[in-house]
């Protein structure tokens, strides 16, 4: 079903998107469609603008001093920079997990409920249910269910990363962005995260910057190769990793490159 | 395979540096201890000459050998507490403004201004207090005199502010940027990020800031002596702030010059110094324990 570039309506559409830090372009003229129930892997060498591209999608890029965006990003057809779009609400719809897990210095439970509690009030039962559901979806529930009130900073690196995933899931987002979520993890934790993502795909759009090409090919349905801010190639992952069209993509995935 | 031994020379240098650092650390503690011993030595005779019930009394009339310390201790505590009640919220708010909200150029102006405020000699502050603050206090409160505890509170708050602002700002600065990013990513507003993540994470530093502010206020002498009226009466009742008070520091400064060395009054003034020392020490200890307990408790509680 996913061997063409257009299965149904796109969740996110990037239209000629460029982003500058000062005068320096970090990404240039990106055109990209991101669909529901798919994992898009954005890969490329260091400094190619992968993190910048992710942060544009939920407007964390707004926080960069001197940052400037050109082009349009549409979420369900609506420009996320329209004046009537609430950036706060956008960030609950498009959640992000960073490379280095940053558990807030709170208990495990409080980390998960932090986001939901910022918005509207919720009943205790509702919250408990949300915590369990989020932690289960992040494949962490069994490991922490007996110590929810303990400090999150005492968790292992792999557990912290899954906690950060659970924390985003508790916002009940439609799109999940992950920036090298497994870069500091051992292979077993990595597999747990990947398994969680494959399950989450059923109900979300997922955009991941994998920490290596192997991971990109393991879990990506679609793949996008970014090089020095330019989108070199975008398409079905299997095709990109076996028969890339652009010689630069080929060079990179076969390791003949920087 | 043999592990190569550390050259003897390096070993010796390590040892020397370590000992030097230890010596300095120990001598800092030693100095504090010496001050304490000195106060006991000079104040001790008073405890023999003046009955304890006299020292515990509520009136301070050295001319009649009445040495109740309570009005002085309470006087110091009143003006200090009042000053902190004003300068804590104001100082932390200013630090948040400088550190989190203000644009770069405003920050560049505010920081040196605050350092200048910190550098104003206390006599000058006292002078401003006499000329400007005291008449205003009299006018607005209808107190019979402008030389009141409240006047002292205002000026001490002003003097504690720069300390609180700059230490609190350092504490905010030390909060990892990643916490802010994480909060924003979880859909927090700027205000929610400051209030629920940045401030709680900076809490130990802010407590330190307040402690140094307390130290500044309780130890301040010249300003309170000039503006607080110096009447050694128990600062009790609702209108205590609108009456004159006398602090421990002002008492020592005002009377030390006039007493005969070795007289009972002289020794009692050292007991006042001892009381000041103990009160300050107790406040700092309480603060240190608060911080310590929070850190061991794993992260501490966030404000809801
Ligand atoms: N906050 C910022 N301010 C200024 N320049 C930035 C900022 N963030 C990123 N850049 C610059 O933008 C370019 C792209 O960086 P980005 O972090 O998006 O790349 P990346 O592909 O994620 O790299 P990596 O693989 O190292 O994570 C780099 O040249 C970087 O120096
Ligand atoms: Mg990156």
XYZ file of C-alpha atoms and ligand atoms in Angstrom:
594
model
C 0.000 0.000 0.000
C 2.862 2.360 0.611
C 4.761 2.139 -2.601
C 3.555 5.406 -4.044
C 4.189 8.869 -2.674
C 0.533 9.786 -2.199
C -1.625 7.437 -0.140
C -4.511 9.728 0.710
C -4.365 13.156 2.222
C -1.148 14.529 3.679
C -1.058 15.349 7.392
C 1.741 17.884 7.044
C 2.752 19.674 3.880
C 5.917 21.721 3.564
C 5.869 24.162 0.736
C 9.166 25.817 -0.255
C 10.301 25.961 3.347
C 13.613 27.673 4.110
C 14.983 28.560 7.524
C 17.782 30.988 8.285
C 19.796 31.559 11.448
C 20.809 35.147 10.836
C 21.925 35.086 7.196
C 22.914 31.425 7.283
C 20.358 29.133 5.657
C 19.987 25.896 7.617
C 17.382 24.342 5.322
C 16.488 25.533 1.838
C 13.418 25.222 -0.333
C 12.069 22.056 1.230
C 8.967 20.488 -0.309
C 7.702 17.506 1.605
C 4.487 15.666 2.394
C 4.067 13.730 5.613
C 1.228 11.228 5.872
C -0.702 9.680 8.705
C 0.136 6.139 9.801
C 3.624 6.324 8.368
C 7.110 6.752 9.677
C 9.211 9.233 7.777
C 12.943 8.968 8.404
C 14.898 12.140 7.719
C 18.574 11.302 7.452
C 21.763 12.983 6.382
C 25.173 14.043 7.640
C 25.755 16.301 10.637
C 24.722 19.949 10.268
C 22.487 19.194 7.330
C 19.492 20.804 9.004
C 17.606 17.743 10.219
C 16.945 19.093 13.711
C 16.053 22.479 12.296
C 13.501 20.895 9.982
C 11.876 18.984 12.854
C 11.690 22.063 15.047
C 9.993 24.015 12.292
C 7.136 21.514 12.344
C 5.959 22.466 15.835
C 7.314 25.985 15.781
C 10.011 25.398 18.388
C 12.080 27.145 15.740
C 10.269 30.336 16.798
C 12.482 30.321 19.880
C 15.723 30.682 17.944
C 16.982 34.212 18.203
C 17.556 35.657 14.748
C 15.674 32.751 13.202
C 13.657 33.417 10.037
C 11.288 31.157 8.168
C 10.223 31.298 4.554
C 7.562 29.196 2.889
C 4.521 27.441 4.329
C 3.868 24.553 6.644
C 0.343 23.184 6.486
C -1.121 20.914 9.171
C -4.346 19.352 7.906
C -4.342 22.048 5.262
C -4.030 24.910 7.742
C -0.917 27.099 7.759
C 0.641 26.709 11.226
C 1.892 30.284 11.106
C -1.540 31.797 10.516
C -2.268 34.419 13.148
C -5.306 32.532 14.421
C -3.282 29.366 15.119
C -2.331 28.915 18.766
C 1.274 27.808 19.022
C 0.488 26.205 22.364
C -2.230 24.083 20.814
C -0.009 23.303 17.841
C 2.607 21.872 20.182
C 0.064 19.547 21.752
C -0.848 18.292 18.279
C 2.765 17.969 17.123
C 4.943 16.594 19.934
C 8.727 16.262 19.913
C 11.265 14.009 21.619
C 14.835 15.286 21.753
C 18.089 13.410 21.310
C 19.152 13.850 24.901
C 16.330 12.909 27.247
C 15.482 15.800 29.525
C 13.350 14.488 32.355
C 12.152 17.449 34.360
C 13.336 17.208 37.971
C 9.995 15.764 39.045
C 8.598 12.334 39.749
C 7.921 9.908 36.899
C 4.208 10.449 37.213
C 4.553 14.244 37.269
C 6.721 14.175 34.169
C 3.977 12.410 32.271
C 1.175 14.623 33.572
C 3.151 17.826 33.148
C 1.955 18.573 29.627
C -1.697 17.614 30.069
C -1.952 19.628 33.300
C -0.756 22.784 31.569
C -3.940 22.914 29.594
C -7.264 22.096 31.147
C -7.849 20.527 34.534
C -8.440 16.796 34.621
C -9.817 14.417 37.192
C -7.480 12.140 39.112
C -8.911 9.016 37.511
C -8.582 10.474 34.048
C -4.952 11.374 34.746
C -4.030 7.971 36.185
C -5.519 6.328 33.144
C -3.607 8.692 30.850
C -0.329 8.009 32.666
C -0.730 4.259 32.333
C -1.758 4.441 28.707
C 1.145 6.748 27.784
C 3.725 4.702 29.649
C 2.433 1.499 28.095
C 2.598 2.988 24.613
C 6.198 4.003 25.295
C 6.996 0.465 26.470
C 7.960 1.678 29.914
C 4.960 0.820 32.067
C 6.168 -2.574 33.311
C 9.493 -1.158 34.409
C 8.169 1.794 36.384
C 4.635 0.967 37.453
C 5.703 0.403 41.064
C 7.774 3.572 41.376
C 5.715 6.269 39.709
C 6.314 8.733 42.514
C 10.081 8.358 42.452
C 12.299 10.943 40.828
C 12.542 10.626 37.067
C 16.212 11.566 37.108
C 16.993 8.234 38.780
C 15.926 6.290 35.677
C 18.468 4.846 33.263
C 19.168 6.685 30.013
C 17.019 4.330 27.981
C 14.165 4.585 30.457
C 14.443 8.368 30.514
C 14.160 8.464 26.745
C 11.024 6.338 26.808
C 9.685 8.530 29.607
C 10.169 11.549 27.363
C 8.266 9.701 24.663
C 5.489 8.873 27.137
C 5.388 12.509 28.217
C 4.768 13.565 24.631
C 2.185 10.820 24.110
C 0.289 12.108 27.145
C -0.402 15.252 25.136
C -2.279 12.970 22.738
C -0.551 14.410 19.686
C -1.368 13.589 16.082
C 2.219 13.914 14.898
C 5.276 12.716 16.811
C 8.699 14.129 15.977
C 11.799 12.335 17.223
C 15.291 13.787 16.954
C 17.820 10.954 17.212
C 15.879 9.409 20.077
C 18.198 6.420 20.304
C 21.571 8.095 19.995
C 22.552 7.433 23.592
C 20.844 4.085 23.975
C 22.071 0.519 24.064
C 20.763 -1.877 21.364
C 18.107 -3.386 23.608
C 16.637 -0.029 24.610
C 16.815 1.015 20.969
C 14.766 -1.995 19.942
C 12.193 -1.202 22.620
C 11.824 2.339 21.344
C 11.568 1.161 17.751
C 8.941 -1.407 18.681
C 6.955 1.280 20.460
C 7.163 3.514 17.381
C 5.975 0.776 15.058
C 2.919 0.314 17.254
C 2.308 4.064 17.486
C 2.367 4.349 13.721
C -1.104 2.815 13.658
C -2.564 6.001 15.075
C -0.005 8.736 14.433
C 2.223 10.379 11.860
C 5.823 9.891 12.902
C 8.856 11.805 11.734
C 12.163 10.522 13.025
C 15.736 11.621 12.569
C 17.389 8.247 13.070
C 20.859 8.068 14.513
C 22.118 5.989 11.622
C 21.141 4.700 8.205
C 20.441 1.196 9.549
C 17.779 2.516 11.851
C 16.303 4.594 9.047
C 15.969 1.510 6.872
C 14.644 -0.630 9.739
C 11.658 1.498 10.635
C 11.135 4.092 7.891
C 8.208 3.774 5.508
C 9.374 6.873 3.723
C 12.810 8.395 3.815
C 14.181 11.824 3.048
C 17.854 12.520 2.498
C 18.982 15.954 3.581
C 22.363 17.352 2.603
C 23.545 20.810 3.619
C 20.004 22.020 4.034
C 18.840 20.671 0.716
C 16.324 17.858 0.282
C 18.205 15.626 -2.120
C 15.812 12.742 -2.342
C 12.485 11.763 -0.874
C 10.474 8.631 -1.419
C 9.617 5.153 -0.260
C 12.276 4.013 2.174
C 12.929 0.656 0.620
C 13.591 2.206 -2.762
C 15.849 4.924 -1.326
C 17.963 2.469 0.600
C 18.256 -0.094 -2.195
C 18.029 1.873 -5.415
C 18.632 5.568 -4.701
C 18.102 7.819 -7.685
C 20.583 10.495 -6.712
C 24.280 9.567 -6.705
C 24.795 11.691 -3.558
C 22.277 9.549 -1.676
C 24.022 6.455 -2.921
C 27.385 7.791 -1.762
C 26.026 8.547 1.666
C 24.261 5.266 2.359
C 27.111 3.191 1.057
C 29.429 5.142 3.312
C 31.521 6.797 0.636
C 30.811 10.130 2.179
C 31.964 12.469 4.970
C 51.986 -5.798 32.184
C 52.997 -3.365 34.814
C 51.128 -0.148 35.331
C 53.655 2.699 35.188
C 53.974 4.399 38.550
C 53.067 8.071 38.891
C 56.349 10.025 39.022
C 57.252 10.891 42.601
C 57.434 14.574 41.784
C 53.819 14.784 40.547
C 52.736 12.807 43.544
C 54.370 15.309 45.843
C 52.809 18.316 44.092
C 49.360 16.777 44.296
C 49.886 16.325 47.987
C 51.067 19.909 48.518
C 48.127 21.435 46.648
C 45.698 19.230 48.512
C 47.134 20.215 51.859
C 47.118 23.892 50.931
C 43.448 23.765 50.004
C 42.651 21.879 53.167
C 44.568 24.444 55.218
C 42.611 27.310 53.688
C 39.313 25.572 54.255
C 40.145 24.792 57.834
C 41.411 28.292 58.548
C 38.150 29.814 57.254
C 36.255 27.700 59.756
C 38.907 28.495 62.342
C 38.415 32.232 61.883
C 34.685 31.976 62.441
C 35.354 29.932 65.528
C 37.865 32.512 66.778
C 35.328 35.307 66.391
C 32.847 33.250 68.334
C 35.409 32.564 71.092
C 36.331 36.226 71.236
C 32.694 37.215 71.663
C 32.334 34.652 74.442
C 35.486 35.847 76.143
C 34.414 39.499 76.088
C 30.738 38.821 76.681
C 31.194 36.049 79.220
C 31.776 38.317 82.258
C 28.401 39.938 81.596
C 26.742 36.603 82.164
C 28.339 36.546 85.632
C 27.685 40.176 86.467
C 24.133 40.486 85.132
C 21.462 38.037 86.242
C 19.940 36.057 83.395
C 16.471 37.369 84.244
C 17.776 40.859 83.589
C 19.161 39.896 80.142
C 15.916 38.142 79.307
C 13.940 41.247 80.231
C 11.967 43.419 77.890
C 13.629 46.744 78.614
C 17.035 48.116 77.622
C 18.156 50.955 79.926
C 21.935 50.616 80.332
C 22.062 53.769 82.474
C 20.032 51.913 85.118
C 21.794 48.600 84.543
C 18.751 47.195 82.808
C 19.925 45.037 79.937
C 16.912 43.249 78.420
C 18.030 41.993 74.995
C 14.580 41.164 73.667
C 13.727 44.597 72.223
C 17.011 44.667 70.297
C 16.727 41.138 68.954
C 13.103 41.642 67.977
C 13.974 45.018 66.483
C 16.575 43.409 64.236
C 14.234 40.573 63.298
C 11.374 42.959 62.544
C 13.267 45.211 60.154
C 15.005 42.232 58.532
C 11.795 40.269 58.023
C 10.070 43.366 56.702
C 12.926 44.102 54.324
C 12.979 40.543 52.978
C 9.198 40.490 52.608
C 9.610 43.368 50.180
C 12.892 42.530 48.508
C 12.292 38.810 47.946
C 9.351 39.093 45.543
C 10.712 42.264 44.005
C 14.215 40.856 43.646
C 13.159 37.522 42.187
C 10.761 39.241 39.810
C 13.535 41.560 38.669
C 15.891 38.622 38.223
C 13.271 36.829 36.134
C 12.792 39.948 34.072
C 16.511 40.402 33.504
C 17.284 36.752 32.943
C 14.248 35.485 31.072
C 12.211 38.275 29.578
C 14.146 41.465 28.910
C 15.756 41.941 25.510
C 19.531 41.983 25.353
C 19.960 45.764 25.408
C 17.748 46.270 28.469
C 19.769 43.599 30.237
C 22.980 45.397 29.341
C 21.664 48.546 31.014
C 20.056 46.958 34.073
C 22.963 44.835 35.199
C 25.455 47.668 35.763
C 22.722 49.811 37.320
C 22.144 47.097 39.900
C 25.837 46.861 40.612
C 25.922 50.609 41.187
C 23.038 50.356 43.648
C 24.972 47.656 45.488
C 27.937 49.989 45.741
C 26.170 52.955 47.367
C 27.657 53.441 50.860
C 25.138 52.897 53.628
C 25.636 56.402 55.045
C 24.445 57.787 51.745
C 21.426 55.504 51.769
C 20.722 56.646 55.323
C 20.965 60.256 54.221
C 18.482 59.689 51.410
C 16.303 57.926 53.971
C 16.343 60.936 56.288
C 15.703 63.463 53.562
C 13.190 61.660 51.364
C 11.827 58.360 52.669
C 11.262 59.421 56.258
C 9.077 62.494 55.433
C 7.113 60.374 52.967
C 6.502 57.690 55.582
C 5.311 60.313 58.058
C 3.001 61.879 55.504
C 1.438 58.663 54.229
C 1.035 56.825 57.518
C 0.283 59.740 59.788
C 2.908 58.493 62.247
C 4.120 61.163 64.669
C 7.667 60.748 63.384
C 9.157 59.559 60.104
C 11.918 57.713 61.938
C 10.182 54.364 62.179
C 10.789 50.680 61.690
C 8.985 50.988 58.376
C 11.471 53.563 57.140
C 14.255 51.164 58.065
C 12.425 48.329 56.321
C 12.182 50.285 53.073
C 15.834 51.228 53.051
C 17.067 47.779 54.041
C 14.884 46.262 51.335
C 16.524 48.618 48.887
C 19.959 47.601 50.117
C 19.244 43.865 50.038
C 17.785 44.051 46.530
C 20.995 44.086 44.468
C 22.318 41.036 46.319
C 19.093 39.110 45.837
C 18.766 40.114 42.198
C 22.249 39.196 41.128
C 22.446 35.882 42.982
C 18.926 34.902 41.889
C 19.787 35.801 38.323
C 22.863 33.588 38.456
C 20.648 30.792 39.736
C 18.178 31.247 36.869
C 21.056 31.372 34.433
C 22.313 28.029 35.707
C 19.024 26.282 34.881
C 19.776 24.177 31.797
C 18.331 25.558 28.573
C 17.094 22.056 27.846
C 14.540 22.345 30.683
C 13.048 25.393 29.012
C 13.009 23.668 25.644
C 11.357 20.611 27.151
C 8.686 22.760 28.773
C 7.960 24.673 25.568
C 7.840 21.414 23.633
C 5.231 20.157 26.108
C 3.103 23.154 25.170
C 3.933 25.358 28.152
C 3.590 29.095 27.717
C 6.498 31.374 28.565
C 4.928 32.155 31.920
C 4.248 28.483 32.731
C 7.818 27.654 31.805
C 9.196 30.279 34.169
C 6.815 29.587 37.006
C 6.695 25.794 36.921
C 10.096 24.793 35.620
C 12.726 27.508 35.764
C 11.969 28.963 39.195
C 11.576 25.606 40.976
C 14.787 24.336 39.386
C 16.580 27.481 40.556
C 15.162 27.214 44.046
C 18.351 26.349 45.970
C 20.110 29.310 44.376
C 17.207 31.589 45.161
C 17.235 30.475 48.790
C 20.936 31.315 48.876
C 20.149 34.725 47.404
C 17.605 35.368 50.122
C 20.034 34.256 52.800
C 22.676 36.661 51.597
C 19.978 39.345 51.501
C 19.058 38.515 55.087
C 22.707 38.755 56.025
C 22.941 42.119 54.366
C 19.825 43.408 56.121
C 20.440 42.062 59.605
C 24.050 43.179 59.623
C 23.381 46.656 58.269
C 24.176 49.276 60.882
C 24.568 52.819 59.688
C 21.342 53.125 57.737
C 19.072 51.732 60.428
C 20.825 53.813 63.039
C 20.047 56.934 61.022
C 16.438 56.279 60.078
C 14.797 53.766 62.399
C 14.489 56.071 65.390
C 16.585 53.981 67.813
C 14.040 53.671 70.581
C 14.714 50.407 72.368
C 11.150 49.307 72.884
C 9.502 45.971 72.272
C 8.266 46.079 68.681
C 4.970 44.382 69.459
C 1.457 45.227 68.409
C 0.029 46.125 65.079
C 1.615 49.548 64.893
C 5.139 48.313 65.605
C 6.193 49.183 62.082
C 5.109 52.783 62.557
C 7.098 53.235 65.762
C 10.822 53.665 66.184
C 12.902 50.522 66.785
C 16.440 49.793 67.746
C 18.434 46.938 66.230
C 21.313 44.975 67.711
C 23.797 46.475 65.283
C 22.719 50.062 65.897
C 22.960 49.498 69.652
C 26.502 48.204 69.459
C 27.606 50.973 67.108
C 25.960 53.755 69.102
C 27.033 52.666 72.568
C 30.386 51.026 72.093
C 32.122 54.354 71.758
C 30.830 55.623 75.088
C 31.251 52.694 77.454
C 34.231 52.200 79.688
C 36.276 49.247 78.584
C 35.741 46.347 80.954
C 32.533 47.739 82.463
C 29.400 45.642 82.702
C 27.779 47.637 79.888
C 30.833 46.930 77.741
C 30.545 43.189 78.305
C 26.810 43.225 77.668
C 27.398 44.834 74.274
C 29.456 41.774 73.400
C 26.557 39.604 74.472
C 24.458 41.584 71.998
C 27.082 40.777 69.368
C 26.894 37.143 70.396
C 23.118 37.199 70.016
C 23.478 38.714 66.530
C 25.988 36.022 65.622
C 23.714 33.230 66.840
C 20.595 34.600 65.149
C 22.408 34.954 61.810
C 23.935 31.506 62.175
C 20.570 29.934 62.971
C 18.904 31.532 59.952
C 21.654 30.335 57.648
C 21.579 26.868 59.117
C 17.848 26.632 58.571
C 18.275 27.680 54.952
C 21.127 25.263 54.336
C 19.052 22.450 55.757
C 16.117 23.335 53.526
C 18.331 23.153 50.464
C 20.013 19.986 51.629
C 16.752 18.209 52.304
C 15.374 19.162 48.893
C 18.416 17.919 47.091
C 18.363 14.607 48.859
C 14.639 14.329 48.297
C 15.365 14.012 44.584
C 14.561 17.110 42.667
C 12.232 18.766 45.082
C 8.668 19.792 44.593
C 7.534 21.946 41.787
C 5.086 24.723 42.357
C 1.655 23.712 41.189
N 20.016 27.818 17.482
C 20.840 27.967 16.434
N 21.412 29.179 16.176
C 22.228 29.341 15.124
N 22.551 28.363 14.256
C 22.012 27.152 14.425
C 21.139 26.885 15.537
N 20.759 25.594 15.470
C 21.371 25.069 14.379
N 22.112 26.002 13.750
C 22.906 25.797 12.512
O 22.043 25.287 11.530
C 22.694 24.282 10.766
C 21.877 23.013 10.784
O 21.873 22.506 12.113
P 20.945 21.318 12.594
O 21.125 21.175 14.060
O 19.574 21.531 12.102
O 21.611 20.095 11.826
P 21.446 18.549 12.077
O 21.306 17.940 10.735
O 20.408 18.272 13.080
O 22.867 18.175 12.644
P 23.266 17.007 13.687
O 23.258 15.724 12.907
O 24.632 17.383 14.122
O 22.261 17.005 14.784
C 24.068 24.124 11.346
O 24.969 24.826 10.527
C 23.973 24.755 12.696
O 25.191 25.356 13.050
Mg 20.425 17.443 15.085
